PDB file of C-alpha atoms in Angstrom:
ATOM      1  CA  MET R 270     -11.057  18.177  -8.530  1.00 68.00           C
ATOM      2  CA  ILE R 271      -9.698  14.842 -10.616  1.00 88.00           C
ATOM      3  CA  GLY R 272      -6.349  15.893 -11.543  1.00 91.00           C
ATOM      4  CA  ILE R 273      -6.191  19.379 -10.399  1.00 94.00           C
ATOM      5  CA  TRP R 274      -2.670  18.821  -9.101  1.00 96.00           C
ATOM      6  CA  ALA R 275      -1.835  16.762 -12.535  1.00 96.00           C
ATOM      7  CA  PRO R 276       1.483  19.254 -12.891  1.00 95.00           C
ATOM      8  CA  HIS R 277       3.335  17.953 -10.247  1.00 96.00           C
ATOM      9  CA  ALA R 278       2.341  14.572 -10.156  1.00 97.00           C
ATOM     10  CA  GLN R 279       5.516  12.750 -11.357  1.00 97.00           C
ATOM     11  CA  ALA R 280       6.595  14.735  -8.120  1.00 97.00           C
ATOM     12  CA  PHE R 281       3.579  13.145  -5.946  1.00 97.00           C
ATOM     13  CA  LEU R 282       4.593   9.574  -7.239  1.00 97.00           C
ATOM     14  CA  PHE R 283       8.422  10.057  -6.303  1.00 97.00           C
ATOM     15  CA  ALA R 284       7.787  11.018  -2.578  1.00 97.00           C
ATOM     16  CA  LEU R 285       5.185   8.343  -1.729  1.00 97.00           C
ATOM     17  CA  MET R 286       7.046   5.781  -3.404  1.00 97.00           C
ATOM     18  CA  ILE R 287       9.957   6.491  -1.607  1.00 97.00           C
ATOM     19  CA  VAL R 288       7.558   6.556   2.580  1.00 97.00           C
ATOM     20  CA  THR R 289       5.551   3.241   1.488  1.00 96.00           C
ATOM     21  CA  THR R 290       9.036   1.201   0.286  1.00 97.00           C
ATOM     22  CA  ALA R 291      10.643   2.338   3.222  1.00 95.00           C
ATOM     23  CA  ALA R 292       7.065   1.827   5.668  1.00 94.00           C
ATOM     24  CA  PHE R 293       5.353  -1.275   3.928  1.00 94.00           C
ATOM     25  CA  ALA R 294       6.977  -2.704   1.165  1.00 95.00           C
ATOM     26  CA  LEU R 295      10.227  -3.312   2.126  1.00 95.00           C
ATOM     27  CA  PRO R 296       9.402  -4.575   5.469  1.00 95.00           C
ATOM     28  CA  ILE R 297       6.751  -6.409   4.793  1.00 94.00           C
ATOM     29  CA  PHE R 298       8.838  -8.327   2.035  1.00 94.00           C
ATOM     30  CA  LEU R 299      11.753  -8.438   4.228  1.00 95.00           C
ATOM     31  CA  VAL R 300      10.264  -9.191   7.647  1.00 95.00           C
ATOM     32  CA  PRO R 301       6.909  -9.356   7.477  1.00 93.00           C
ATOM     33  CA  LEU R 302       6.172 -10.904  11.256  1.00 93.00           C
ATOM     34  CA  ALA R 303       8.517  -8.072  12.743  1.00 94.00           C
ATOM     35  CA  TRP R 304       5.596  -5.695  10.868  1.00 93.00           C
ATOM     36  CA  ALA R 305       3.013  -7.168  11.769  1.00 92.00           C
ATOM     37  CA  ARG R 306       4.444  -6.998  15.809  1.00 93.00           C
ATOM     38  CA  ARG R 307       4.828  -3.535  15.430  1.00 92.00           C
ATOM     39  CA  PHE R 308       1.593  -2.778  13.583  1.00 91.00           C
ATOM     40  CA  GLY R 309      -0.268  -5.261  16.710  1.00 93.00           C
ATOM     41  CA  TRP R 310      -1.038  -8.447  15.127  1.00 92.00           C
ATOM     42  CA  ARG R 311      -0.867 -11.295  17.664  1.00 91.00           C
ATOM     43  CA  ILE R 312       1.710 -13.759  16.067  1.00 90.00           C
ATOM     44  CA  PRO R 313       0.573 -17.549  15.986  1.00 88.00           C
ATOM     45  CA  GLU R 314       3.176 -20.671  17.129  1.00 88.00           C
ATOM     46  CA  HIS R 315       3.201 -21.805  13.355  1.00 90.00           C
ATOM     47  CA  THR R 316       3.903 -19.031  11.614  1.00 93.00           C
ATOM     48  CA  ASP R 317       4.905 -20.230   7.808  1.00 94.00           C
ATOM     49  CA  LEU R 318       2.027 -19.618   5.944  1.00 92.00           C
ATOM     50  CA  ALA R 319       2.467 -16.003   7.893  1.00 92.00           C
ATOM     51  CA  ILE R 320       5.604 -15.515   6.445  1.00 94.00           C
ATOM     52  CA  TYR R 321       4.946 -16.145   3.162  1.00 94.00           C
ATOM     53  CA  PHE R 322       2.135 -14.650   2.763  1.00 94.00           C
ATOM     54  CA  GLY R 323       3.204 -11.463   4.126  1.00 94.00           C
ATOM     55  CA  ARG R 324       6.509 -11.658   1.434  1.00 95.00           C
ATOM     56  CA  CYS R 325       3.784 -12.299  -1.524  1.00 96.00           C
ATOM     57  CA  LEU R 326       1.924  -9.271  -0.034  1.00 95.00           C
ATOM     58  CA  GLY R 327       5.633  -7.538   0.387  1.00 96.00           C
ATOM     59  CA  ALA R 328       6.701  -8.809  -3.482  1.00 97.00           C
ATOM     60  CA  PHE R 329       3.203  -7.141  -5.179  1.00 97.00           C
ATOM     61  CA  ILE R 330       4.314  -3.933  -2.803  1.00 96.00           C
ATOM     62  CA  LEU R 331       7.536  -3.229  -4.305  1.00 97.00           C
ATOM     63  CA  ILE R 332       6.059  -4.317  -8.102  1.00 97.00           C
ATOM     64  CA  VAL R 333       3.894  -1.181  -7.551  1.00 97.00           C
ATOM     65  CA  GLU R 334       6.365   0.815  -6.105  1.00 98.00           C
ATOM     66  CA  LEU R 335       8.619  -0.003  -8.756  1.00 98.00           C
ATOM     67  CA  LEU R 336       5.716   0.925 -10.977  1.00 98.00           C
ATOM     68  CA  MET R 337       5.804   4.468  -9.262  1.00 98.00           C
ATOM     69  CA  LEU R 338       9.502   5.035  -9.518  1.00 98.00           C
ATOM     70  CA  ARG R 339       9.845   4.765 -13.039  1.00 98.00           C
ATOM     71  CA  ALA R 340       6.272   6.706 -13.786  1.00 98.00           C
ATOM     72  CA  ALA R 341       8.115   9.579 -11.233  1.00 98.00           C
ATOM     73  CA  LEU R 342      11.919   9.393 -13.067  1.00 98.00           C
ATOM     74  CA  THR R 343      10.744   9.238 -16.937  1.00 98.00           C
ATOM     75  CA  GLY R 344       6.669   9.885 -16.809  1.00 97.00           C
ATOM     76  CA  ILE R 345       6.392   6.092 -18.478  1.00 97.00           C
ATOM     77  CA  GLY R 346       3.705   4.350 -17.670  1.00 97.00           C
ATOM     78  CA  LEU R 347       2.169   7.272 -15.905  1.00 97.00           C
ATOM     79  CA  VAL R 348      -1.660   7.644 -16.438  1.00 97.00           C
ATOM     80  CA  PHE R 349      -1.705   3.644 -16.049  1.00 98.00           C
ATOM     81  CA  THR R 350       0.443   3.554 -12.347  1.00 98.00           C
ATOM     82  CA  PHE R 351      -2.458   6.370 -11.027  1.00 98.00           C
ATOM     83  CA  GLN R 352      -4.818   3.596 -12.152  1.00 98.00           C
ATOM     84  CA  VAL R 353      -3.305   0.689 -10.536  1.00 98.00           C
ATOM     85  CA  LEU R 354      -3.031   3.448  -7.206  1.00 98.00           C
ATOM     86  CA  ILE R 355      -6.433   4.164  -7.397  1.00 98.00           C
ATOM     87  CA  ALA R 356      -7.311   0.847  -7.451  1.00 98.00           C
ATOM     88  CA  VAL R 357      -5.063  -0.379  -4.638  1.00 97.00           C
ATOM     89  CA  ALA R 358      -6.350   2.403  -2.911  1.00 98.00           C
ATOM     90  CA  VAL R 359     -10.030   1.502  -3.599  1.00 98.00           C
ATOM     91  CA  LEU R 360      -9.675  -2.277  -2.821  1.00 96.00           C
ATOM     92  CA  MET R 361      -7.401  -1.874   1.037  1.00 96.00           C
ATOM     93  CA  THR R 362      -9.883   0.531   1.685  1.00 98.00           C
ATOM     94  CA  ILE R 363     -12.686  -2.457   1.152  1.00 97.00           C
ATOM     95  CA  VAL R 364     -10.652  -5.207   3.163  1.00 96.00           C
ATOM     96  CA  HIS R 365      -9.808  -3.022   5.715  1.00 97.00           C
ATOM     97  CA  ILE R 366     -12.933  -1.941   6.230  1.00 98.00           C
ATOM     98  CA  TRP R 367     -13.990  -5.585   6.323  1.00 97.00           C
ATOM     99  CA  GLY R 368     -11.676  -6.367   8.466  1.00 94.00           C
ATOM    100  CA  ALA R 369     -12.994  -3.548  10.907  1.00 96.00           C
ATOM    101  CA  LEU R 370     -16.476  -4.692  10.937  1.00 97.00           C
ATOM    102  CA  LEU R 371     -15.851  -8.598  11.343  1.00 97.00           C
ATOM    103  CA  ARG R 372     -13.091  -7.411  14.272  1.00 96.00           C
ATOM    104  CA  ILE R 373     -10.495  -9.275  13.267  1.00 95.00           C
ATOM    105  CA  GLN R 374      -7.088  -7.268  13.205  1.00 95.00           C
ATOM    106  CA  PRO R 375      -5.556  -4.358  15.322  1.00 95.00           C
ATOM    107  CA  ILE R 376      -6.568  -0.972  15.458  1.00 96.00           C
ATOM    108  CA  SER R 377      -3.939  -0.264  13.790  1.00 95.00           C
ATOM    109  CA  GLU R 378      -4.852  -1.477  10.495  1.00 95.00           C
ATOM    110  CA  THR R 379      -8.603  -0.112  11.391  1.00 96.00           C
ATOM    111  CA  LEU R 380      -6.789   3.156  11.206  1.00 97.00           C
ATOM    112  CA  GLU R 381      -5.354   2.508   7.098  1.00 96.00           C
ATOM    113  CA  ILE R 382      -8.731   2.788   6.220  1.00 97.00           C
ATOM    114  CA  GLY R 383      -8.314   6.866   6.492  1.00 97.00           C
ATOM    115  CA  MET R 384      -4.753   6.085   5.028  1.00 97.00           C
ATOM    116  CA  TYR R 385      -5.898   4.700   1.839  1.00 97.00           C
ATOM    117  CA  ALA R 386      -9.430   6.613   1.431  1.00 98.00           C
ATOM    118  CA  GLY R 387      -6.553   9.744   1.323  1.00 97.00           C
ATOM    119  CA  LEU R 388      -4.620   7.394  -0.894  1.00 97.00           C
ATOM    120  CA  GLY R 389      -7.567   7.153  -3.675  1.00 97.00           C
ATOM    121  CA  LEU R 390      -8.309  10.896  -3.183  1.00 97.00           C
ATOM    122  CA  LEU R 391      -4.907  11.980  -3.770  1.00 97.00           C
ATOM    123  CA  ALA R 392      -4.146   9.765  -6.445  1.00 97.00           C
ATOM    124  CA  VAL R 393      -7.304  11.529  -7.586  1.00 97.00           C
ATOM    125  CA  ALA R 394      -6.010  15.138  -7.077  1.00 97.00           C
ATOM    126  CA  PHE R 395      -2.924  14.579  -9.114  1.00 97.00           C
ATOM    127  CA  TYR R 396      -3.580  12.089 -11.221  1.00 97.00           C
ATOM    128  CA  PRO R 397      -2.523  13.202 -15.087  1.00 96.00           C
ATOM    129  CA  GLY R 398      -4.160  14.770 -17.611  1.00 81.00           C
TER     130      GLY R 398
END
């Protein structure tokens, strides 16, 4: 299964980068509380820390997006970028399972367990040989 779609690795990264930049990176970076409300989070009265952490998370997502864009367009860092994606998928799956077990997140976040697990499987399937 590892790398069965490797010839399409760059196209996969480009498509993934477009979708995740629009759906996650830019909204979390620019308007973290609006994004959180859309995903079902209750927003507390004091929001400065939430905005700060949201923008920090958005900035790191944008770094991953830029890695994907560079690798998709040039092939530079292709293997490293897939390693980063697999690490993101594994750790974010764990984060979302933890939140689900503690029952501290909205259903949209619990559903992301499948999204991140699927991303991990796709990253393995497109992993460049």
